[in-house]
XYZ file of C-alpha atoms in Angstrom:
429
model
C 3.933 -4.096 -23.132
C 6.824 -3.020 -20.885
C 6.419 -1.749 -17.338
C 7.509 1.632 -18.161
C 4.987 1.889 -20.912
C 2.153 0.721 -18.483
C 3.261 3.409 -16.059
C 3.295 6.235 -18.748
C -0.157 5.053 -19.945
C -1.567 5.042 -16.366
C -0.117 8.671 -15.761
C -1.145 9.998 -19.105
C -4.632 8.630 -19.184
C -5.548 8.399 -15.605
C -3.704 11.283 -13.936
C -7.096 12.947 -13.451
C -8.261 9.967 -11.288
C -5.076 9.103 -9.579
C -4.290 12.496 -8.466
C -7.474 12.919 -6.542
C -7.419 9.417 -5.293
C -4.023 10.263 -3.559
C -4.767 13.813 -2.485
C -8.222 13.288 -1.007
C -7.264 10.625 1.469
C -4.095 12.454 2.303
C -6.006 15.602 3.091
C -8.685 13.962 4.990
C -6.010 12.098 7.200
C -4.106 15.433 7.801
C -7.297 17.163 8.868
C -8.194 14.189 11.092
C -4.849 13.976 12.819
C -4.395 17.687 13.319
C -7.957 18.091 14.673
C -7.290 15.375 17.370
C -6.398 16.741 20.855
C -2.886 16.058 22.228
C -2.412 12.938 24.342
C 0.103 12.262 27.099
C 1.546 8.964 28.235
C 2.780 8.262 31.651
C 4.680 5.065 32.547
C 6.052 3.247 35.515
C 8.184 0.163 35.876
C 7.729 -2.842 38.191
C 9.845 -5.802 39.099
C 7.484 -8.691 38.496
C 9.422 -11.448 39.638
C 12.151 -11.930 42.328
C 13.930 -14.585 40.140
C 15.519 -13.478 36.880
C 14.063 -15.177 33.905
C 16.418 -17.814 32.445
C 15.139 -17.474 28.851
C 13.119 -15.222 26.594
C 10.110 -17.463 26.956
C 10.165 -16.967 30.673
C 10.435 -13.271 30.390
C 7.558 -13.338 27.897
C 5.392 -15.178 30.474
C 6.210 -12.646 33.063
C 5.058 -9.897 30.751
C 1.986 -11.794 29.778
C 1.054 -12.256 33.392
C 1.456 -8.560 34.177
C -0.512 -7.514 31.026
C -3.352 -9.831 32.055
C -3.411 -8.235 35.526
C -3.084 -4.652 34.315
C -5.945 -5.010 31.765
C -8.291 -6.780 34.244
C -11.246 -4.530 34.817
C -11.665 -5.602 38.468
C -7.914 -4.918 39.317
C -8.060 -1.583 37.668
C -11.333 -0.608 39.332
C -9.894 -1.631 42.908
C -6.799 0.454 41.908
C -8.735 3.461 40.921
C -11.364 3.577 43.638
C -9.024 4.644 46.695
C -7.666 7.480 44.447
C -10.983 8.795 43.369
C -9.703 9.659 39.856
C -13.103 9.465 38.071
C -12.086 7.318 35.224
C -13.988 4.384 33.861
C -12.295 0.998 34.259
C -13.176 -0.131 30.777
C -11.694 3.169 29.262
C -8.607 2.968 31.250
C -8.071 -0.741 30.056
C -8.217 0.367 26.486
C -5.535 3.009 27.129
C -3.127 0.798 28.958
C 0.080 -0.635 27.403
C 2.357 -3.344 28.964
C 5.754 -3.873 27.425
C 8.760 -5.988 28.729
C 12.191 -4.697 28.823
C 14.380 -7.307 27.193
C 14.750 -10.613 29.018
C 14.625 -9.228 32.409
C 11.705 -9.241 34.927
C 11.349 -5.455 34.641
C 7.876 -4.636 33.024
C 6.772 -1.241 31.986
C 3.088 -0.209 32.381
C 2.049 2.906 30.535
C -1.348 4.917 30.412
C -2.386 7.349 27.861
C -4.808 10.362 28.726
C -5.424 13.734 27.247
C -4.673 15.367 30.768
C -1.015 15.001 31.622
C -1.683 15.059 35.392
C -4.471 12.572 35.053
C -2.240 10.196 33.044
C 0.466 10.312 35.773
C -2.201 9.601 38.518
C -3.918 6.639 36.756
C -0.424 5.153 35.924
C 0.634 5.408 39.519
C -2.510 3.688 40.628
C -2.327 0.894 38.108
C 1.357 0.308 39.013
C 0.385 0.029 42.829
C -2.599 -2.244 41.904
C -0.493 -4.562 39.731
C 2.323 -4.890 42.294
C -0.273 -5.638 45.088
C -1.937 -8.247 42.960
C 1.418 -9.805 42.000
C 2.319 -10.143 45.713
C -1.129 -11.694 46.427
C -0.682 -14.190 43.625
C 2.909 -15.034 44.917
C 1.908 -15.568 48.493
C -1.411 -17.096 47.657
C -3.509 -18.376 50.591
C -0.541 -18.373 53.135
C -1.912 -15.482 55.216
C -5.323 -17.142 55.538
C -3.585 -20.393 56.487
C -1.520 -18.619 59.201
C -4.583 -16.869 60.451
C -6.492 -20.125 60.830
C -3.494 -21.702 62.655
C -3.417 -18.776 65.109
C -7.020 -19.333 65.885
C -6.443 -23.037 66.481
C -3.524 -22.239 68.894
C -5.808 -19.977 70.739
C -8.574 -22.447 71.233
C -5.876 -25.106 72.200
C -4.452 -22.822 74.672
C -7.964 -22.261 76.185
C -8.501 -26.035 76.345
C -5.128 -26.747 77.936
C -5.714 -24.543 80.890
C -8.075 -26.907 82.654
C -6.387 -29.958 81.667
C -3.019 -28.652 83.102
C -4.823 -27.718 86.366
C -6.362 -31.156 86.694
C -2.912 -32.682 85.984
C -1.310 -30.596 88.471
C -3.896 -31.307 91.013
C -3.393 -35.176 90.599
C 0.215 -35.693 89.809
C -0.117 -39.341 90.164
C -3.010 -39.737 87.789
C -1.472 -41.158 84.545
C -4.626 -40.351 82.525
C -4.444 -36.607 83.360
C -0.753 -36.532 82.763
C -1.137 -38.244 79.303
C -3.919 -35.974 78.373
C -1.811 -32.805 79.212
C 1.125 -34.204 77.300
C -1.013 -34.892 74.209
C -2.393 -31.249 74.304
C 1.117 -30.029 74.485
C 2.215 -32.096 71.554
C -0.669 -30.695 69.499
C -0.006 -27.216 70.318
C 3.754 -27.689 69.453
C 2.882 -29.100 66.024
C 0.525 -26.153 65.200
C 3.152 -23.738 66.389
C 5.693 -25.348 64.082
C 3.321 -25.486 61.113
C 2.551 -21.724 61.650
C 6.299 -20.784 61.860
C 6.897 -22.673 58.660
C 4.157 -20.821 56.826
C 5.265 -17.510 58.131
C 8.679 -18.216 56.872
C 7.558 -19.210 53.374
C 5.393 -16.074 53.221
C 8.495 -14.035 54.201
C 10.657 -15.505 51.691
C 8.161 -15.420 48.897
C 9.414 -11.968 47.708
C 7.483 -8.876 46.813
C 7.060 -6.857 43.747
C 9.114 -3.609 43.679
C 8.131 -0.469 41.910
C 11.395 0.571 40.307
C 10.153 3.853 38.512
C 7.075 5.702 39.751
C 5.184 7.443 36.837
C 5.942 11.152 36.532
C 3.915 13.843 34.704
C 4.745 13.713 30.876
C 6.308 17.049 29.700
C 5.578 16.575 26.014
C 2.616 15.100 24.139
C 2.874 11.864 22.257
C 3.944 12.028 18.567
C 0.959 12.137 16.244
C 2.425 9.965 13.639
C 1.492 12.245 10.812
C 4.047 11.225 8.288
C 3.448 7.596 8.642
C -0.449 8.110 8.484
C -0.266 10.181 5.442
C 1.956 7.640 3.543
C -0.529 4.976 4.529
C -3.427 7.255 3.211
C -1.517 7.916 0.062
C -0.863 4.308 -0.638
C -4.541 3.328 0.054
C -5.711 6.047 -2.229
C -3.302 5.086 -4.971
C -4.438 1.525 -4.631
C -8.107 2.617 -4.996
C -7.240 4.760 -7.941
C -5.456 1.820 -9.627
C -8.377 -0.470 -9.037
C -10.671 2.139 -10.727
C -8.490 2.387 -13.624
C -8.308 -1.360 -14.038
C -12.011 -1.664 -13.838
C -12.210 1.056 -16.524
C -9.739 -0.739 -18.572
C -11.738 -4.025 -18.372
C -15.016 -2.196 -19.209
C -13.536 0.204 -21.866
C -10.346 -1.274 -23.156
C -8.225 1.389 -24.963
C -4.802 1.802 -26.727
C -2.625 4.615 -25.658
C -0.306 6.468 -28.031
C 0.763 6.237 -31.495
C 3.403 3.459 -30.737
C 0.720 1.146 -29.170
C -1.602 1.835 -32.110
C 1.191 1.040 -34.548
C 1.770 -2.093 -32.776
C -1.818 -3.161 -32.785
C -2.053 -2.374 -36.644
C 1.389 -3.642 -37.292
C 2.171 -0.446 -39.085
C 5.185 1.829 -38.764
C 5.329 5.379 -37.423
C 5.368 8.114 -40.015
C 6.089 11.049 -37.881
C 4.255 13.647 -35.608
C 1.757 16.301 -36.478
C 3.163 19.365 -35.178
C 3.176 23.078 -35.960
C 7.000 23.153 -36.277
C 8.235 23.128 -39.939
C 11.010 20.639 -39.421
C 8.583 18.110 -37.846
C 5.993 18.641 -40.460
C 8.828 18.230 -43.176
C 9.770 14.815 -41.534
C 6.136 13.905 -41.573
C 5.644 14.687 -45.162
C 8.758 12.873 -46.178
C 7.604 9.667 -44.292
C 4.142 9.850 -46.063
C 5.715 10.280 -49.410
C 8.107 7.311 -48.992
C 5.511 5.090 -47.654
C 3.017 5.990 -50.499
C 5.724 5.435 -53.085
C 6.663 2.088 -51.574
C 3.025 1.077 -51.770
C 2.398 2.571 -55.220
C -0.706 4.680 -54.131
C -1.937 7.891 -55.470
C -4.278 8.854 -52.788
C -3.715 9.025 -49.015
C -6.697 8.603 -46.717
C -6.538 10.052 -43.145
C -8.422 7.865 -40.641
C -8.739 8.545 -36.896
C -9.609 5.568 -34.512
C -12.584 7.119 -32.620
C -12.828 10.715 -31.605
C -14.185 13.585 -33.626
C -13.747 13.669 -37.500
C -10.491 14.988 -38.874
C -10.872 18.853 -39.346
C -9.975 20.378 -42.816
C -7.142 22.362 -41.336
C -5.416 19.015 -40.373
C -5.880 17.683 -43.907
C -4.516 20.759 -45.405
C -1.459 20.673 -43.094
C -0.581 17.019 -43.815
C -1.370 17.473 -47.651
C 0.881 20.492 -47.884
C 3.689 18.693 -46.094
C 3.458 15.577 -48.210
C 2.720 17.170 -51.603
C 4.197 20.585 -51.529
C 7.371 20.307 -49.228
C 9.171 23.448 -48.502
C 12.444 24.009 -50.301
C 15.608 23.557 -48.238
C 18.262 25.994 -48.998
C 21.775 24.966 -49.642
C 20.844 21.357 -50.446
C 22.313 19.623 -53.423
C 19.567 18.034 -55.562
C 20.141 14.399 -56.184
C 18.874 13.159 -59.484
C 16.107 10.557 -59.303
C 16.505 8.934 -62.744
C 19.787 7.587 -63.963
C 21.557 9.209 -66.898
C 20.723 8.004 -70.393
C 22.933 5.196 -71.412
C 23.970 4.627 -75.023
C 23.272 1.260 -76.377
C 25.284 0.412 -79.399
C 23.905 -1.852 -82.029
C 25.705 -5.086 -82.275
C 26.272 -5.456 -78.597
C 25.623 -8.964 -77.395
C 22.015 -9.476 -76.346
C 20.920 -5.941 -77.388
C 18.830 -5.033 -80.395
C 19.199 -1.579 -81.975
C 15.547 -0.662 -81.048
C 16.265 -1.328 -77.269
C 16.346 1.707 -74.956
C 16.747 2.164 -71.168
C 13.041 2.580 -70.713
C 12.430 -0.719 -72.407
C 15.020 -2.494 -70.212
C 13.433 -1.222 -67.105
C 12.595 -4.216 -64.608
C 8.978 -4.840 -63.727
C 7.325 -2.976 -60.725
C 7.730 -4.184 -57.173
C 5.283 -6.705 -55.748
C 2.034 -5.235 -54.922
C 2.170 -2.556 -57.735
C -0.691 -2.374 -60.011
C -0.640 -2.289 -63.766
C -0.238 0.923 -65.604
C 3.112 1.904 -64.254
C 4.166 3.500 -60.965
C 1.548 5.986 -59.327
C 2.444 9.286 -58.126
C 0.986 10.647 -54.859
C -1.732 13.281 -55.856
C -4.039 13.807 -53.058
C -4.452 13.665 -49.287
C -7.918 13.602 -47.746
C -9.869 12.382 -44.743
C -11.887 9.180 -44.930
C -15.152 11.066 -44.730
C -14.090 13.230 -47.906
C -13.330 10.190 -50.092
C -15.615 9.963 -53.072
C -17.309 6.603 -53.187
C -16.526 6.381 -56.897
C -12.683 6.604 -56.257
C -12.670 3.717 -53.499
C -11.265 1.282 -55.979
C -8.384 3.454 -56.866
C -4.731 3.166 -55.482
C -5.430 4.265 -51.993
C -3.289 4.125 -48.867
C -4.502 4.580 -45.219
C -2.586 6.843 -42.690
C -3.935 6.569 -39.101
C -3.935 9.577 -36.869
C -3.454 8.309 -33.272
C -4.147 10.688 -30.372
C -3.305 10.044 -26.764
C -5.830 7.344 -26.499
C -7.847 5.256 -28.856
C -10.554 2.642 -28.326
C -9.626 -0.932 -29.051
C -12.721 -1.393 -31.235
C -11.953 1.749 -33.348
C -8.498 0.328 -33.969
C -9.943 -2.950 -34.967
C -12.400 -1.222 -37.331
C -9.601 0.382 -39.082
C -7.804 -2.944 -39.478
C -10.937 -4.481 -40.822
C -11.445 -1.501 -43.249
C -8.004 -2.039 -44.670
C -8.387 -5.680 -44.951
C -11.865 -5.558 -46.566
C -10.904 -2.819 -49.222
C -7.377 -4.007 -49.901
C -6.116 -0.574 -49.283
C -2.441 -0.340 -48.025
C -2.029 0.549 -44.295
C 0.867 2.988 -44.713
C 1.524 3.833 -41.110
C 0.579 5.778 -38.064
C 0.932 9.540 -37.338
C 1.127 10.818 -33.810
C -1.549 13.493 -33.340
C -0.309 15.474 -30.314
C -3.367 17.756 -30.332
C -5.955 15.155 -30.475
C -7.411 13.714 -27.276
């Protein structure tokens, strides 16, 4: 079966399933999206590193660090408390988006909220909190170390005063002079260390807010077309799954072409009210009956209701009583008589053309060629005539059960009746 035939079969048989399967999710998604309130996104940009990343991997590492800080509940809480914005830190974390800008150290922090002003305020608080946390991480424990050195220098200065007074009072005392020199060296070392740490803290660099968040002027796009497409594809997939399950549970054959392939029988035409179509149908039945040498055509339908008398009458009229076509030259069926002269080689005086007629085709029964005399439904066939010269014509509607088609094949094989062909019945469902 070709792909086009499978598609046509799905459309013809399961359109009542596929259409709601696609429309219902699309309508539900449209109602859901349109009923949602508008949302606004405010964003700010921060230079997260003083050094320019040398590779994409370094830039991604910088963005990951900023994302980890911006989505930390403690950092978000510390950023929201001074502004008194009244937003839960967990809800804010879920609405935060952090993206990098190429391979630079510039990182964008965005926050989405239903209120545009609140979106701007929360985004500004987040940008400030992230910049402060980056500075704290970059400087590390340097401020605490510097403060500790300042305390030590204060204590050393307090201890030096009495030592210096004693050394000044006893300038010839070497012990006092050495004690004062040692205290001065210790103070000088602590002072040099404090200066070094202060210089390191000053050269560590600070995060810079390049773009402060502003109040968004337009709401965010709802993404309705994309969501509708996803809903349509999901509904179509569900409808195809239902159709596949139904095909597995109730296998069927769609159309006269498929029924003919299953029975290995040709198509004889189409049952229609148009005279030209009926004439073609009758011609096909007559030709098939003459080739099979049958006198009675039995109409059978695989499944469905019994064949009505009006259908039988229409087919019988088309096959047995074809309408005359004007301006058509009649073609003689029998060859003209041929004189046979006595004395001709191999011919006796009593030989006639009828006597020289060749034997019937294979499959013809004794008693000479039969003439089509009757068309009836399978239910109308007289049991006493079941052993006559009978041919079966199958009326195939849009769909037929596989078991019903098999029963017709078994009937033809059991009875020995000729399976003449298949007729497409457009009115049968």
